[in-house]
Amino acid sequence: MERLALILPCFNEDEIIEVTTEKLLALMKDLIERKKISGDSYILFVNDGSKDNTWKLIEKNYLNSNYINGIKLSRNVGHQKALWAGLMTAKENADIMITMDADLQDDINVVEEMIDKYYDGNQIVYGVKRKRLADSWAKRISAESFYKFMNLLGVKTIYNHADFRLMSKTAVQALSQYKERNLFLRGIVPLLGFKTECVYEELREREAGKSKYSLKKMLNLAIDGITSFSIKPLSLIGWLGGIIVFFSIIMIIQAIAAHFMGDTVAGWTSIVISIWFIGGVQLISLGIVGEYIGRLYIETKERPLYFIEQILMH
């Protein structure tokens, strides 16, 4: 039997963490009793700089149960880096690792199916959402559009898969060799190339609290994914410049023809529109180039992704 680590990043989740702990402990004990996993399996909470009572509750649950472990990061580093911290910590003393969100919107009932897929020889098992009915209309449309857009740009992702996945120790050790600072695990994990499978789940409503993944955070994640895995936006700048030059040549020819035909009309509208349009294109282009250069700047400094302030491990 293999040792399982359930890894949950937490940021200000004191409203739901007790419910999450209770349900995951019941799941863990059931899997152990039915000999699906070893008795020294555990749940690892990663406190990502929470400002509420999240860490105090993790400490309390650690003292009350041998199945609960926790690590406290020195500050808020973001969801992806918190996941990374959990994986890099757990890979030293676990055979299989499952990452999920602490709000339990991921369906824990498919955890056993994930483990069965692992025993069938799969090194990575993705939790894929069949439907996103628990999300608002706007979030559902934006999330689905994001996956389609990423695939259009050539970024290999699993459609409707977030960060609910099982990884073997072998897969996590391979993952640890990636040195990115701008982490986008949904794009990195498919690059590993190990045998994979998917399980399908229904997205659930949060039982308590509110989502901490704001629109700003989702946009930043999307930008990280695009700039880390695709240079097509840079290529599009060149194509856009070519299109503008092409239409500019047509306008020049039209202006010359109108001059010789005596059909010129004095006016500033077309000139002003052209100046504003080209100026806007230039600023957008500079912004895209700046995003890539800024990320190169961050990568070359090789600063640590996180620091662990305290660790609780049985």
mmCIF file of N, CA, C and O in Angstrom, residues 10-17 47-59 72 206 209-210 212:
data_model
loop_
_atom_site.group_PDB
_atom_site.id
_atom_site.type_symbol
_atom_site.label_atom_id
_atom_site.label_comp_id
_atom_site.label_asym_id
_atom_site.label_seq_id
_atom_site.Cartn_x
_atom_site.Cartn_y
_atom_site.Cartn_z
ATOM 1 N N CYS A 10 -4.161 27.013 1.738
ATOM 2 C CA CYS A 10 -5.217 27.733 2.451
ATOM 3 C C CYS A 10 -4.860 29.211 2.547
ATOM 4 O O CYS A 10 -3.736 29.555 2.933
ATOM 5 N N PHE A 11 -5.809 30.061 2.246
ATOM 6 C CA PHE A 11 -5.643 31.497 2.455
ATOM 7 C C PHE A 11 -6.944 32.053 3.024
ATOM 8 O O PHE A 11 -7.958 32.100 2.349
ATOM 9 N N ASN A 12 -6.907 32.402 4.299
ATOM 10 C CA ASN A 12 -8.076 32.939 5.003
ATOM 11 C C ASN A 12 -9.293 32.013 4.872
ATOM 12 O O ASN A 12 -10.359 32.415 4.414
ATOM 13 N N GLU A 13 -9.116 30.767 5.291
ATOM 14 C CA GLU A 13 -10.172 29.764 5.157
ATOM 15 C C GLU A 13 -10.707 29.301 6.509
ATOM 16 O O GLU A 13 -11.154 28.162 6.648
ATOM 17 N N ASP A 14 -10.655 30.169 7.541
ATOM 18 C CA ASP A 14 -11.076 29.710 8.863
ATOM 19 C C ASP A 14 -12.568 29.388 8.942
ATOM 20 O O ASP A 14 -13.010 28.670 9.838
ATOM 21 N N GLU A 15 -13.371 29.874 7.988
ATOM 22 C CA GLU A 15 -14.806 29.590 8.008
ATOM 23 C C GLU A 15 -15.124 28.163 7.577
ATOM 24 O O GLU A 15 -16.171 27.626 7.923
ATOM 25 N N ILE A 16 -14.231 27.566 6.808
ATOM 26 C CA ILE A 16 -14.549 26.246 6.244
ATOM 27 C C ILE A 16 -13.552 25.160 6.627
ATOM 28 O O ILE A 16 -13.818 23.976 6.430
ATOM 29 N N ILE A 17 -12.425 25.543 7.199
ATOM 30 C CA ILE A 17 -11.358 24.555 7.389
ATOM 31 C C ILE A 17 -11.764 23.424 8.331
ATOM 32 O O ILE A 17 -11.320 22.281 8.180
ATOM 33 N N ASN A 47 -0.537 26.850 4.821
ATOM 34 C CA ASN A 47 -1.066 28.164 5.167
ATOM 35 C C ASN A 47 -0.320 29.240 4.384
ATOM 36 O O ASN A 47 0.849 29.514 4.643
ATOM 37 N N ASP A 48 -1.016 29.841 3.428
ATOM 38 C CA ASP A 48 -0.391 30.805 2.516
ATOM 39 C C ASP A 48 -0.566 32.240 3.023
ATOM 40 O O ASP A 48 -1.230 33.060 2.402
ATOM 41 N N GLY A 49 0.036 32.525 4.180
ATOM 42 C CA GLY A 49 0.002 33.883 4.707
ATOM 43 C C GLY A 49 -1.369 34.362 5.140
ATOM 44 O O GLY A 49 -1.680 35.552 4.996
ATOM 45 N N SER A 50 -2.185 33.482 5.675
ATOM 46 C CA SER A 50 -3.535 33.868 6.107
ATOM 47 C C SER A 50 -3.486 34.903 7.217
ATOM 48 O O SER A 50 -2.606 34.873 8.089
ATOM 49 N N LYS A 51 -4.466 35.822 7.196
ATOM 50 C CA LYS A 51 -4.557 36.870 8.211
ATOM 51 C C LYS A 51 -5.616 36.544 9.276
ATOM 52 O O LYS A 51 -5.767 37.284 10.246
ATOM 53 N N ASP A 52 -6.355 35.478 9.081
ATOM 54 C CA ASP A 52 -7.406 35.115 10.034
ATOM 55 C C ASP A 52 -6.904 33.999 10.954
ATOM 56 O O ASP A 52 -5.710 33.896 11.215
ATOM 57 N N ASN A 53 -7.795 33.135 11.419
ATOM 58 C CA ASN A 53 -7.423 32.074 12.361
ATOM 59 C C ASN A 53 -7.090 30.742 11.693
ATOM 60 O O ASN A 53 -7.082 29.704 12.369
ATOM 61 N N THR A 54 -6.821 30.769 10.396
ATOM 62 C CA THR A 54 -6.557 29.522 9.669
ATOM 63 C C THR A 54 -5.432 28.715 10.305
ATOM 64 O O THR A 54 -5.572 27.514 10.551
ATOM 65 N N TRP A 55 -4.302 29.350 10.588
ATOM 66 C CA TRP A 55 -3.159 28.604 11.126
ATOM 67 C C TRP A 55 -3.438 28.077 12.530
ATOM 68 O O TRP A 55 -3.029 26.963 12.882
ATOM 69 N N LYS A 56 -4.137 28.846 13.350
ATOM 70 C CA LYS A 56 -4.480 28.385 14.692
ATOM 71 C C LYS A 56 -5.337 27.129 14.638
ATOM 72 O O LYS A 56 -5.162 26.196 15.436
ATOM 73 N N LEU A 57 -6.252 27.081 13.675
ATOM 74 C CA LEU A 57 -7.097 25.900 13.521
ATOM 75 C C LEU A 57 -6.295 24.706 13.020
ATOM 76 O O LEU A 57 -6.529 23.565 13.425
ATOM 77 N N ILE A 58 -5.336 24.961 12.140
ATOM 78 C CA ILE A 58 -4.460 23.882 11.663
ATOM 79 C C ILE A 58 -3.647 23.330 12.826
ATOM 80 O O ILE A 58 -3.496 22.105 12.981
ATOM 81 N N GLU A 59 -3.109 24.224 13.673
ATOM 82 C CA GLU A 59 -2.343 23.779 14.844
ATOM 83 C C GLU A 59 -3.205 22.944 15.779
ATOM 84 O O GLU A 59 -2.765 21.903 16.289
ATOM 85 N N LYS A 72 3.482 26.459 7.487
ATOM 86 C CA LYS A 72 3.124 27.876 7.488
ATOM 87 C C LYS A 72 4.159 28.649 6.688
ATOM 88 O O LYS A 72 5.341 28.682 7.060
ATOM 89 N N ARG A 206 -19.459 26.065 -2.499
ATOM 90 C CA ARG A 206 -18.728 26.204 -1.245
ATOM 91 C C ARG A 206 -19.700 26.053 -0.076
ATOM 92 O O ARG A 206 -20.804 26.584 -0.123
ATOM 93 N N GLY A 209 -17.844 30.458 3.639
ATOM 94 C CA GLY A 209 -16.836 31.398 3.182
ATOM 95 C C GLY A 209 -17.024 31.808 1.737
ATOM 96 O O GLY A 209 -17.965 31.390 1.057
ATOM 97 N N LYS A 210 -16.103 32.633 1.267
ATOM 98 C CA LYS A 210 -16.149 33.134 -0.096
ATOM 99 C C LYS A 210 -14.858 32.785 -0.823
ATOM 100 O O LYS A 210 -13.811 32.613 -0.195
ATOM 101 N N LYS A 212 -11.473 33.129 -2.609
ATOM 102 C CA LYS A 212 -10.390 34.109 -2.485
ATOM 103 C C LYS A 212 -9.717 34.353 -3.824
ATOM 104 O O LYS A 212 -8.772 35.123 -3.918
#
